[in-house]
mmCIF file with all atom_site columns, C-alpha atoms (C1' of nucleotides) in Angstrom:
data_model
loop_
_atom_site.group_PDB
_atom_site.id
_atom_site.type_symbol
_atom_site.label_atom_id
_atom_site.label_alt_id
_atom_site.label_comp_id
_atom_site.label_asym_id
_atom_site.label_entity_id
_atom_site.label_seq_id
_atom_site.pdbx_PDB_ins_code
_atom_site.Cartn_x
_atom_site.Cartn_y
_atom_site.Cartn_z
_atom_site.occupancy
_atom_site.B_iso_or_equiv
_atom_site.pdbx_formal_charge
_atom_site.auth_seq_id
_atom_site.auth_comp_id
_atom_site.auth_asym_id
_atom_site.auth_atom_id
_atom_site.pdbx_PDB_model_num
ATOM 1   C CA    . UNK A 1 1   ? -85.747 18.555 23.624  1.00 0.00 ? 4   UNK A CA    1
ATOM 2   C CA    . UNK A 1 2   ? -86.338 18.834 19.886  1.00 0.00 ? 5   UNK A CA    1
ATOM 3   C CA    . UNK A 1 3   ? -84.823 16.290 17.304  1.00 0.00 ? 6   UNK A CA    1
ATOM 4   C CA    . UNK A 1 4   ? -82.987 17.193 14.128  1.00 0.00 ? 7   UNK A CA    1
ATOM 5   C CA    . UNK A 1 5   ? -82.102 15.277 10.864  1.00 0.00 ? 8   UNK A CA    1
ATOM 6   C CA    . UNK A 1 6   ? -78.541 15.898 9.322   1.00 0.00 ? 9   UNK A CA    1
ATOM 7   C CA    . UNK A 1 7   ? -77.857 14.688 5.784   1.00 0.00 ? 10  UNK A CA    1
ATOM 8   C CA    . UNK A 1 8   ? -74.889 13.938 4.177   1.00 0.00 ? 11  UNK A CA    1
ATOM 9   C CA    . UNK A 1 9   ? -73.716 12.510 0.697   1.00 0.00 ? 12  UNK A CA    1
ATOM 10  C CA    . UNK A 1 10  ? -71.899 9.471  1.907   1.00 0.00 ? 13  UNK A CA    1
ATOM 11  C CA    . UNK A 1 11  ? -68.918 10.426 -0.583  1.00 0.00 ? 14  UNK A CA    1
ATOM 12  C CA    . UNK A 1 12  ? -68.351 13.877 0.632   1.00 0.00 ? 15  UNK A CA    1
ATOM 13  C CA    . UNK A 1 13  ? -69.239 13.000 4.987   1.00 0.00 ? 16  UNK A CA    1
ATOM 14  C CA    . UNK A 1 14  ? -69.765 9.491  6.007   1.00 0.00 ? 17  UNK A CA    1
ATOM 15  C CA    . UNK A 1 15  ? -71.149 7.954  9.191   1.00 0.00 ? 18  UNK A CA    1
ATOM 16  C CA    . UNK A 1 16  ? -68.078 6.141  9.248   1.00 0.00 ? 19  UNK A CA    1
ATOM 17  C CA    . UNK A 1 17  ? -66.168 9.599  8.786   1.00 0.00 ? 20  UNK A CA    1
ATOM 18  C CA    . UNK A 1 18  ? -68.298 11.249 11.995  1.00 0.00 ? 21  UNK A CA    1
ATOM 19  C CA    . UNK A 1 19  ? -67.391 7.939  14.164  1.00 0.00 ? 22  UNK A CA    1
ATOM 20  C CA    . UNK A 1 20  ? -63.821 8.671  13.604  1.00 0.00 ? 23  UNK A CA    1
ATOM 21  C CA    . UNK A 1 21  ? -64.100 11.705 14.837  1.00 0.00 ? 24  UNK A CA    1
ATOM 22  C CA    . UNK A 1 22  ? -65.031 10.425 17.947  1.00 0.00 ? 25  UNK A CA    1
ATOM 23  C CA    . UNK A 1 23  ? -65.841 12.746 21.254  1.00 0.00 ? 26  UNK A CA    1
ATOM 24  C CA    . UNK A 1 24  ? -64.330 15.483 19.376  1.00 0.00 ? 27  UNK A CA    1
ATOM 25  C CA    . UNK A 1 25  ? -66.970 15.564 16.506  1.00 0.00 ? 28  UNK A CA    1
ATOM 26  C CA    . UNK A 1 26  ? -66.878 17.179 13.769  1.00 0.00 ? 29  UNK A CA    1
ATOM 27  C CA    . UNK A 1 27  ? -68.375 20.784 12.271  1.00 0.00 ? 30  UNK A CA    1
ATOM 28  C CA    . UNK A 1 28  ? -71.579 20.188 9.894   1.00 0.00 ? 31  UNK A CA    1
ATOM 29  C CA    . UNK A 1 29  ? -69.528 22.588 7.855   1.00 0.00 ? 32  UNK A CA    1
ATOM 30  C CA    . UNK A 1 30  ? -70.713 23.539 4.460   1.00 0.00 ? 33  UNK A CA    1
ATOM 31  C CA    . UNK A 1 31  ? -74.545 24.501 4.867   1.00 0.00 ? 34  UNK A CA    1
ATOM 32  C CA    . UNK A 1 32  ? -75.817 27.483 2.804   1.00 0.00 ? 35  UNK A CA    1
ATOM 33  C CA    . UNK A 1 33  ? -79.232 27.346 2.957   1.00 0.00 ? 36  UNK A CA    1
ATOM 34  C CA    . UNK A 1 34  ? -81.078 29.600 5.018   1.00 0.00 ? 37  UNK A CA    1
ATOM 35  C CA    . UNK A 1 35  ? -83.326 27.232 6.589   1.00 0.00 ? 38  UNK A CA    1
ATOM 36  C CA    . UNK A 1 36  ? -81.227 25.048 7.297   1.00 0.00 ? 39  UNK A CA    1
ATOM 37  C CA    . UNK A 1 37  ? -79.086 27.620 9.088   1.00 0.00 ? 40  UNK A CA    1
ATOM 38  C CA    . UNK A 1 38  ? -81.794 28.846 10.866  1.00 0.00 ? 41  UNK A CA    1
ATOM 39  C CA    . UNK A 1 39  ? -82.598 25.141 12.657  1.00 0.00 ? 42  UNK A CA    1
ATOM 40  C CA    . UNK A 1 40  ? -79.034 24.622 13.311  1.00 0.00 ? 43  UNK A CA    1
ATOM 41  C CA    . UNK A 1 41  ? -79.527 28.453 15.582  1.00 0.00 ? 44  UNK A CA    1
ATOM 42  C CA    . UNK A 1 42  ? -82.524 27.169 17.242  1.00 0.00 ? 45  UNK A CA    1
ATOM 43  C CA    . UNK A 1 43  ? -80.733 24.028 18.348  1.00 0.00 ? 46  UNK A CA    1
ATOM 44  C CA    . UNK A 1 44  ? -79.415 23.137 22.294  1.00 0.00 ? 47  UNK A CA    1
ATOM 45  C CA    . UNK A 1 45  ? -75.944 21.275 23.019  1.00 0.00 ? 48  UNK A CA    1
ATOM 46  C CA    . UNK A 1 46  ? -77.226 18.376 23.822  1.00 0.00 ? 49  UNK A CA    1
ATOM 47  C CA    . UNK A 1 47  ? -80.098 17.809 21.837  1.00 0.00 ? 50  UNK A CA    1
ATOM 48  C CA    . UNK A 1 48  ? -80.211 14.912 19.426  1.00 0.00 ? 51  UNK A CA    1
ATOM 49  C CA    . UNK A 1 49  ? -80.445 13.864 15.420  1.00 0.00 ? 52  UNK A CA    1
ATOM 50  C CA    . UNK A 1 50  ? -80.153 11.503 12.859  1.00 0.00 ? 53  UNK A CA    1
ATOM 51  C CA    . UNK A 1 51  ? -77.641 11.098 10.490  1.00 0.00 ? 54  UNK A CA    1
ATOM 52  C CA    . UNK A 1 52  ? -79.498 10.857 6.692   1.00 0.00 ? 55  UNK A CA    1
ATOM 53  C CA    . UNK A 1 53  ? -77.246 9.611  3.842   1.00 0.00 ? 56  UNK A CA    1
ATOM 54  C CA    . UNK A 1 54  ? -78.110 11.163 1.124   1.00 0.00 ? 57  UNK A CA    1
ATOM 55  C CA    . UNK A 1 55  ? -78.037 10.541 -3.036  1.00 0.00 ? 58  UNK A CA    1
ATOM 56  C CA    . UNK A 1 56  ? -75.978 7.524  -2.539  1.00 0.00 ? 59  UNK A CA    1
ATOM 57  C CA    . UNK A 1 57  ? -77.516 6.086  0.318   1.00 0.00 ? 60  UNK A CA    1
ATOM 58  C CA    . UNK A 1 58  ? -80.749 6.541  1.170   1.00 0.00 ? 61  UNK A CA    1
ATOM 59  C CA    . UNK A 1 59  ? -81.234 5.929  4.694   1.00 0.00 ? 62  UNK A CA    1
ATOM 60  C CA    . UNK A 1 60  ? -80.824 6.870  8.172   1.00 0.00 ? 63  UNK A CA    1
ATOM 61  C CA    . UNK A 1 61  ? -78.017 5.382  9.494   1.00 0.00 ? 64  UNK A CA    1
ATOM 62  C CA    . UNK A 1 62  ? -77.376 6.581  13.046  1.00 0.00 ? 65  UNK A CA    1
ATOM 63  C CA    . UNK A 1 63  ? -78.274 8.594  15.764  1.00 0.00 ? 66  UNK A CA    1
ATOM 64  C CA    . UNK A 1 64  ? -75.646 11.999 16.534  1.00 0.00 ? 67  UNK A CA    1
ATOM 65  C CA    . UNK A 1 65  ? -75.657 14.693 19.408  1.00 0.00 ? 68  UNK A CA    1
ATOM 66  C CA    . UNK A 1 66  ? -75.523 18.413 18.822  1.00 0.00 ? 69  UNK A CA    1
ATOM 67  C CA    . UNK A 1 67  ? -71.722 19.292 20.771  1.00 0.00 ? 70  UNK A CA    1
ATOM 68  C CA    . UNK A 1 68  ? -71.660 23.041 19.835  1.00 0.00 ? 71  UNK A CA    1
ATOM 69  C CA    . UNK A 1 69  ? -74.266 25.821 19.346  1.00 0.00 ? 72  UNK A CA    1
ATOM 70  C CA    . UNK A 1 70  ? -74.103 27.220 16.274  1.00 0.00 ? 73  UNK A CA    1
ATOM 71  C CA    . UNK A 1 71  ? -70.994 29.562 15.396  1.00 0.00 ? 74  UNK A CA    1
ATOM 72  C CA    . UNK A 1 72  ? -69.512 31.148 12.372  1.00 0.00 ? 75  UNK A CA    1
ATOM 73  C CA    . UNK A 1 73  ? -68.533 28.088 9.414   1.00 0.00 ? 76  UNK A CA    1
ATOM 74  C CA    . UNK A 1 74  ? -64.927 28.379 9.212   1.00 0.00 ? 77  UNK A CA    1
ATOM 75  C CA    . UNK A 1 75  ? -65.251 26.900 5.526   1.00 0.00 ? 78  UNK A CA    1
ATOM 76  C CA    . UNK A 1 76  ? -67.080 30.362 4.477   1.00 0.00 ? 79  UNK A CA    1
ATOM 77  C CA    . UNK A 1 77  ? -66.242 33.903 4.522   1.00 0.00 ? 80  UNK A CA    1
ATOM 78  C CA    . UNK A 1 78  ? -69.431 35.006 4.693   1.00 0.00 ? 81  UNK A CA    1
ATOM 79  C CA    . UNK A 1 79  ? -70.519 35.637 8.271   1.00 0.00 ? 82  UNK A CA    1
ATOM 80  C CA    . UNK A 1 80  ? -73.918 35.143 7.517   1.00 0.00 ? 83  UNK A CA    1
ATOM 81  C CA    . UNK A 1 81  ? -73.161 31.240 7.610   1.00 0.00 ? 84  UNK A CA    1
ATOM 82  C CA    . UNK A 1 82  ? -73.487 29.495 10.590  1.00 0.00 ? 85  UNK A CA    1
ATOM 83  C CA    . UNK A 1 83  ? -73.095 25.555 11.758  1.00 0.00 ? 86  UNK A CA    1
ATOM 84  C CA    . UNK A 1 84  ? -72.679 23.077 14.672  1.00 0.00 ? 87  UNK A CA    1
ATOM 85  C CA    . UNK A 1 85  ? -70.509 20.907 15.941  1.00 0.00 ? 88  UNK A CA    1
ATOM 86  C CA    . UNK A 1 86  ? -71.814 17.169 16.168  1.00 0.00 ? 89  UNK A CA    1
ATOM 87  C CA    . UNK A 1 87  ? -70.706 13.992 17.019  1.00 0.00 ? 90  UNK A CA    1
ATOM 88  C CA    . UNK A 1 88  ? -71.698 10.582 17.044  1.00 0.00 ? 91  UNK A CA    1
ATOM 89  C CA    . UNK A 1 89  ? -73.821 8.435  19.366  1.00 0.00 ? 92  UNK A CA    1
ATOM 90  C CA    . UNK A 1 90  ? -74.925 5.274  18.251  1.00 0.00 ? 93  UNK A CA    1
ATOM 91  C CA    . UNK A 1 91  ? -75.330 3.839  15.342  1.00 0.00 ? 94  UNK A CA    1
ATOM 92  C CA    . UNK A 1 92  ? -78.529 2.294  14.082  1.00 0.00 ? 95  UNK A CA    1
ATOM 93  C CA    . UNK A 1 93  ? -78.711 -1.875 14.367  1.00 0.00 ? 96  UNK A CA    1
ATOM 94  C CA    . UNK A 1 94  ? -80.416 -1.692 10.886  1.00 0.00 ? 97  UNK A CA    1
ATOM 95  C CA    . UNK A 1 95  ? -80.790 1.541  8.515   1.00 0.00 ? 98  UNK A CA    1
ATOM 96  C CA    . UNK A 1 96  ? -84.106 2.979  7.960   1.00 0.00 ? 99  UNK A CA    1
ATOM 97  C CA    . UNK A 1 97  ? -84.540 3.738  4.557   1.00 0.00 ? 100 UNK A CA    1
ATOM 98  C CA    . UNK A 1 98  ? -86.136 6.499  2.568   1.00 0.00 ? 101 UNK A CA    1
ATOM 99  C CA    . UNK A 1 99  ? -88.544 3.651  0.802   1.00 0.00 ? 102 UNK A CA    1
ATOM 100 C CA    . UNK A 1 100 ? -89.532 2.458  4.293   1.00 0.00 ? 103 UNK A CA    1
ATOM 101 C CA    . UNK A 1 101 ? -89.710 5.603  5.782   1.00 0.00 ? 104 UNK A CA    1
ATOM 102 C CA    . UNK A 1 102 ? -92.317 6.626  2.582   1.00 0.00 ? 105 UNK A CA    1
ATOM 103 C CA    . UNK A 1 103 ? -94.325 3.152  3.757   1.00 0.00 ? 106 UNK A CA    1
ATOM 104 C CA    . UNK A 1 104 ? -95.001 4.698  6.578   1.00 0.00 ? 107 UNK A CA    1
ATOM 105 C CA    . UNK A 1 105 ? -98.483 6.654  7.078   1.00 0.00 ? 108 UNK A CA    1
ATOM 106 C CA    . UNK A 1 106 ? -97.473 7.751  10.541  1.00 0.00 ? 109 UNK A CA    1
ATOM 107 C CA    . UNK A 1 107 ? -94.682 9.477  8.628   1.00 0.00 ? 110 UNK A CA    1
ATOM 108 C CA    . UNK A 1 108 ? -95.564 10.500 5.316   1.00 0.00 ? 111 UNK A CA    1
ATOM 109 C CA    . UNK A 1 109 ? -95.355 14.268 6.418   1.00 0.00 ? 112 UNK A CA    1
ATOM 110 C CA    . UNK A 1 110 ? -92.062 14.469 7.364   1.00 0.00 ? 113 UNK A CA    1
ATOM 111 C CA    . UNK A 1 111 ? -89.883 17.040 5.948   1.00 0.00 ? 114 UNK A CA    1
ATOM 112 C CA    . UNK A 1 112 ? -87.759 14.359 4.297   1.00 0.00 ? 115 UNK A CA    1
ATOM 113 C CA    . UNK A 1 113 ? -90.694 13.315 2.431   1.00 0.00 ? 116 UNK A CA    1
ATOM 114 C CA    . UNK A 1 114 ? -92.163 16.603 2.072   1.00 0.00 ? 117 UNK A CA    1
ATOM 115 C CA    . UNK A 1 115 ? -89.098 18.892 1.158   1.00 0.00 ? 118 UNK A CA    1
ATOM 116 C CA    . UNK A 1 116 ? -86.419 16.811 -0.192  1.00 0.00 ? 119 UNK A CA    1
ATOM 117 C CA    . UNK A 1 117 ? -83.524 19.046 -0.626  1.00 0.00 ? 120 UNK A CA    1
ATOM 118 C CA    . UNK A 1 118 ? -83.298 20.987 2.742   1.00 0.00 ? 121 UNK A CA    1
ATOM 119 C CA    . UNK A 1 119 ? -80.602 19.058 4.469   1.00 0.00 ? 122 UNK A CA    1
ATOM 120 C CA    . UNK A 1 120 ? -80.737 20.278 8.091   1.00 0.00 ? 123 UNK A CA    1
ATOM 121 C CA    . UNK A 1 121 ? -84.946 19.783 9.387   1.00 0.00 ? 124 UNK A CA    1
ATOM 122 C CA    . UNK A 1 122 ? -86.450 19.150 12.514  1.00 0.00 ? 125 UNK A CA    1
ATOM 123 C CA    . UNK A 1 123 ? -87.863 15.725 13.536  1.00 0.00 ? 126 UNK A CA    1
ATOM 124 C CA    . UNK A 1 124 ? -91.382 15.480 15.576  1.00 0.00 ? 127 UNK A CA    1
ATOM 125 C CA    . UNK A 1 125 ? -91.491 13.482 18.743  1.00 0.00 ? 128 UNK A CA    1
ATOM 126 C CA    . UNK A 1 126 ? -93.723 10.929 17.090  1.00 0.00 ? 129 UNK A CA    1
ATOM 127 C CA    . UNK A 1 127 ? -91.647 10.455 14.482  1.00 0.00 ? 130 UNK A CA    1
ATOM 128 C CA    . UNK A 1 128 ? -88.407 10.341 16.302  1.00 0.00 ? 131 UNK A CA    1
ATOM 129 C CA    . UNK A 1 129 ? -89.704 7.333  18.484  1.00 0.00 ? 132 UNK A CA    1
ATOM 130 C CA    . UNK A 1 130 ? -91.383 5.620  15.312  1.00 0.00 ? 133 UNK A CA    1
ATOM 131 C CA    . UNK A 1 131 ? -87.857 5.892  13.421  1.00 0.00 ? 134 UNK A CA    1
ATOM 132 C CA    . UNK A 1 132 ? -86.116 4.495  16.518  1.00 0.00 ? 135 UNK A CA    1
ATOM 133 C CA    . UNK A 1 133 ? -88.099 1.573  16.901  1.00 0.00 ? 136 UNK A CA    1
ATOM 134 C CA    . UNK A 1 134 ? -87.413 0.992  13.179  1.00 0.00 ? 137 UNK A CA    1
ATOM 135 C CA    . UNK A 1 135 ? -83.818 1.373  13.571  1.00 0.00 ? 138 UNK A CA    1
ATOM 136 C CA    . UNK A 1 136 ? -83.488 -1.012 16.997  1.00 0.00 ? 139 UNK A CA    1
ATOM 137 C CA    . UNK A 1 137 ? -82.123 1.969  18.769  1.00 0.00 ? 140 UNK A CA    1
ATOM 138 C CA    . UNK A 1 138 ? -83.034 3.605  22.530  1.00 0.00 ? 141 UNK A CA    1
ATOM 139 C CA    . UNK A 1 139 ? -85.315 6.947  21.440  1.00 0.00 ? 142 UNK A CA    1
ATOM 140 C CA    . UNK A 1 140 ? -83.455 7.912  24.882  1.00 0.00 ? 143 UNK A CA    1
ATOM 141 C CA    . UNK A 1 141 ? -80.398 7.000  23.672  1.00 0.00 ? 144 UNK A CA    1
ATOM 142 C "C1'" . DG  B 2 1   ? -76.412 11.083 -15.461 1.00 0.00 ? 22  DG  B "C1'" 1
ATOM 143 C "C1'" . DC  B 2 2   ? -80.829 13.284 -15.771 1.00 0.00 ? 23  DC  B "C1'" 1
ATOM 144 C "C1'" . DC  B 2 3   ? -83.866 16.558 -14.422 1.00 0.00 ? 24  DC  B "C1'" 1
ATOM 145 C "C1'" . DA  B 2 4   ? -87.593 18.390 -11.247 1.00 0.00 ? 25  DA  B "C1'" 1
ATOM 146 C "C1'" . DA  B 2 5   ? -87.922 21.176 -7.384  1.00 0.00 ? 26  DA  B "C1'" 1
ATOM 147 C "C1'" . DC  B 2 6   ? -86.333 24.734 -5.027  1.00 0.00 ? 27  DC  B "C1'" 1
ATOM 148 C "C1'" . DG  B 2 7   ? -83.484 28.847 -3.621  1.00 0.00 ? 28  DG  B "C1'" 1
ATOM 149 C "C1'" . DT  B 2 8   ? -80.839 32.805 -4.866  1.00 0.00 ? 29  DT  B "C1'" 1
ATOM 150 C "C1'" . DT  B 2 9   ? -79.318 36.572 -7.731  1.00 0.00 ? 30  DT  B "C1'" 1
ATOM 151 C "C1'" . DG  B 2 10  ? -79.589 40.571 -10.304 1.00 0.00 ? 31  DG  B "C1'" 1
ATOM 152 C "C1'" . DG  B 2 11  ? -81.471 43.458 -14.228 1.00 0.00 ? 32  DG  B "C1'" 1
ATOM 153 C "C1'" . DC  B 2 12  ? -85.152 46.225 -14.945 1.00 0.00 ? 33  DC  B "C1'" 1
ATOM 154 C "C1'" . DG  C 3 1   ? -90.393 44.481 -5.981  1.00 0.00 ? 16  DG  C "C1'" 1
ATOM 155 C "C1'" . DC  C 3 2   ? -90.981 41.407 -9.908  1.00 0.00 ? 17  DC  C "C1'" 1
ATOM 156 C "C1'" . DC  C 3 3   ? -89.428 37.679 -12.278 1.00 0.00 ? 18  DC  C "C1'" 1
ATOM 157 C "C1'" . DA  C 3 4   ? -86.180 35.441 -15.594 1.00 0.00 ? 19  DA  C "C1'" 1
ATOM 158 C "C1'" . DA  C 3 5   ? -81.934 33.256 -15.357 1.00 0.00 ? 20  DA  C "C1'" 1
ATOM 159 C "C1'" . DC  C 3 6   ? -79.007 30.577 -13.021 1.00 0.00 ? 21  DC  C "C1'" 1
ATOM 160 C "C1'" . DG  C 3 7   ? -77.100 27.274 -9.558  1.00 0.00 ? 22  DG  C "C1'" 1
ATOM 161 C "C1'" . DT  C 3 8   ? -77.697 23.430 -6.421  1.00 0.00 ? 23  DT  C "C1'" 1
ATOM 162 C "C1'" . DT  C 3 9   ? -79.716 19.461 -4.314  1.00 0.00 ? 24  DT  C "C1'" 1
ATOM 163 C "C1'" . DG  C 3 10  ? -81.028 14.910 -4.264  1.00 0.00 ? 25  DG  C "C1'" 1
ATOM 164 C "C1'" . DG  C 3 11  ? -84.365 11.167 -5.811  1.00 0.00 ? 26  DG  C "C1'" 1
ATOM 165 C "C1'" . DC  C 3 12  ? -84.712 8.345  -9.534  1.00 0.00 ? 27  DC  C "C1'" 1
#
DNA sequence: GCCAACGTTGGC
DNA sequence: GCCAACGTTGGC
C-alpha cells in the first residue's frame, strides 16, 4: 500500500476540523494542481497519509485514511478536478516538524523538502516508518 | 507580509 | 509551440 501526504493551511482545514468530521470524513476539496490530482487518482480506499499543516504550522500532525477514490470536486465546475474523501485516524503523540524533518538525512529527498508547494505527494516506505517513529505513532496504524 | 519557486494561460 | 505575463503556494 502506498502512503500519501495531505497539506492543509491550518486556518482554511484543521486537524482538529478533519477529527470532527469523524467516520464520515471529509472531501480534500479544493486541489487544482495537476499533480496533485493525479496522486489523489492513483490512490486505494484504504490506503494511508499524513496530515501536513502548512504556512502556519509546519508540521505533520496526524495520520488520515483515504475513505473514497477519487471523484468529481463538488467545489469546482470544471470536471477536470478530481479529490478524495479522507478521514482521520490517529493523531500524532508529538508533531514532526518541517525543521526536524530537514535534520533528517534519511529524509532530505522527500517531496516536502524537495517540491514545496505541491500539496498532495506520495510518501516512500522508508520514510513513512522513519516519520512514524518520530511522531510515536503505529506505521501499521 | 514578502517573495522565490512553480504552474498555467494566452498572444503571437 | 514558445515564452512573457500572471496567479498561487508556502517557507521564511
Amino acid at each position: 500500500m502506498a502512503h500519501w501526504l495531505f497539506k492543509s493551511e491550518p486556518d482554511v482545514f484543521s486537524w482538529d476540523a478533519l477529527v470532527g468530521r469523524g467516520a464520515a470524513g471529509e472531501e480534500w476539496d479544493g486541489v487544482r494542481n495537476y499533480q496533485a490530482r493525479n496522486n489523489m487518482r492513483t490512490m486505494q480506499v484504504g490506503e494511508r497519509g499524513f496530515f501536513y499543516h502548512s504556512r502556519t504550522g509546519l508540521e505533520i500532525v496526524g495520520v488520515v485514511e483515504v475513505i473514497a477514490p477519487a471523484h468529481p470536486d463538488s467545489t469546482s465546475a470544471d470536471p477536470r478536478w478530481e479529490c478524495v474523501d479522507l478521514r482521520a485516524v490517529a493523531p500524532f503523540a508529538r508533531p514532526v516538524t518541517l525543521e526536524e524533518i530537514k535534520g533528517v538525512p534519511e529524509l532530505a529527498d522527500m517531496v516536502l523538502v524537495r517540491n514545496s508547494r505541491l500539496s498532495v505527494q506520495p510518501v516512500g516506505d522508508g520514510e513513512w516508518r522513519i516519520i512514524c517513529a518520530l511522531g510515536g505513532v503505529d506505521p501499521a496504524v
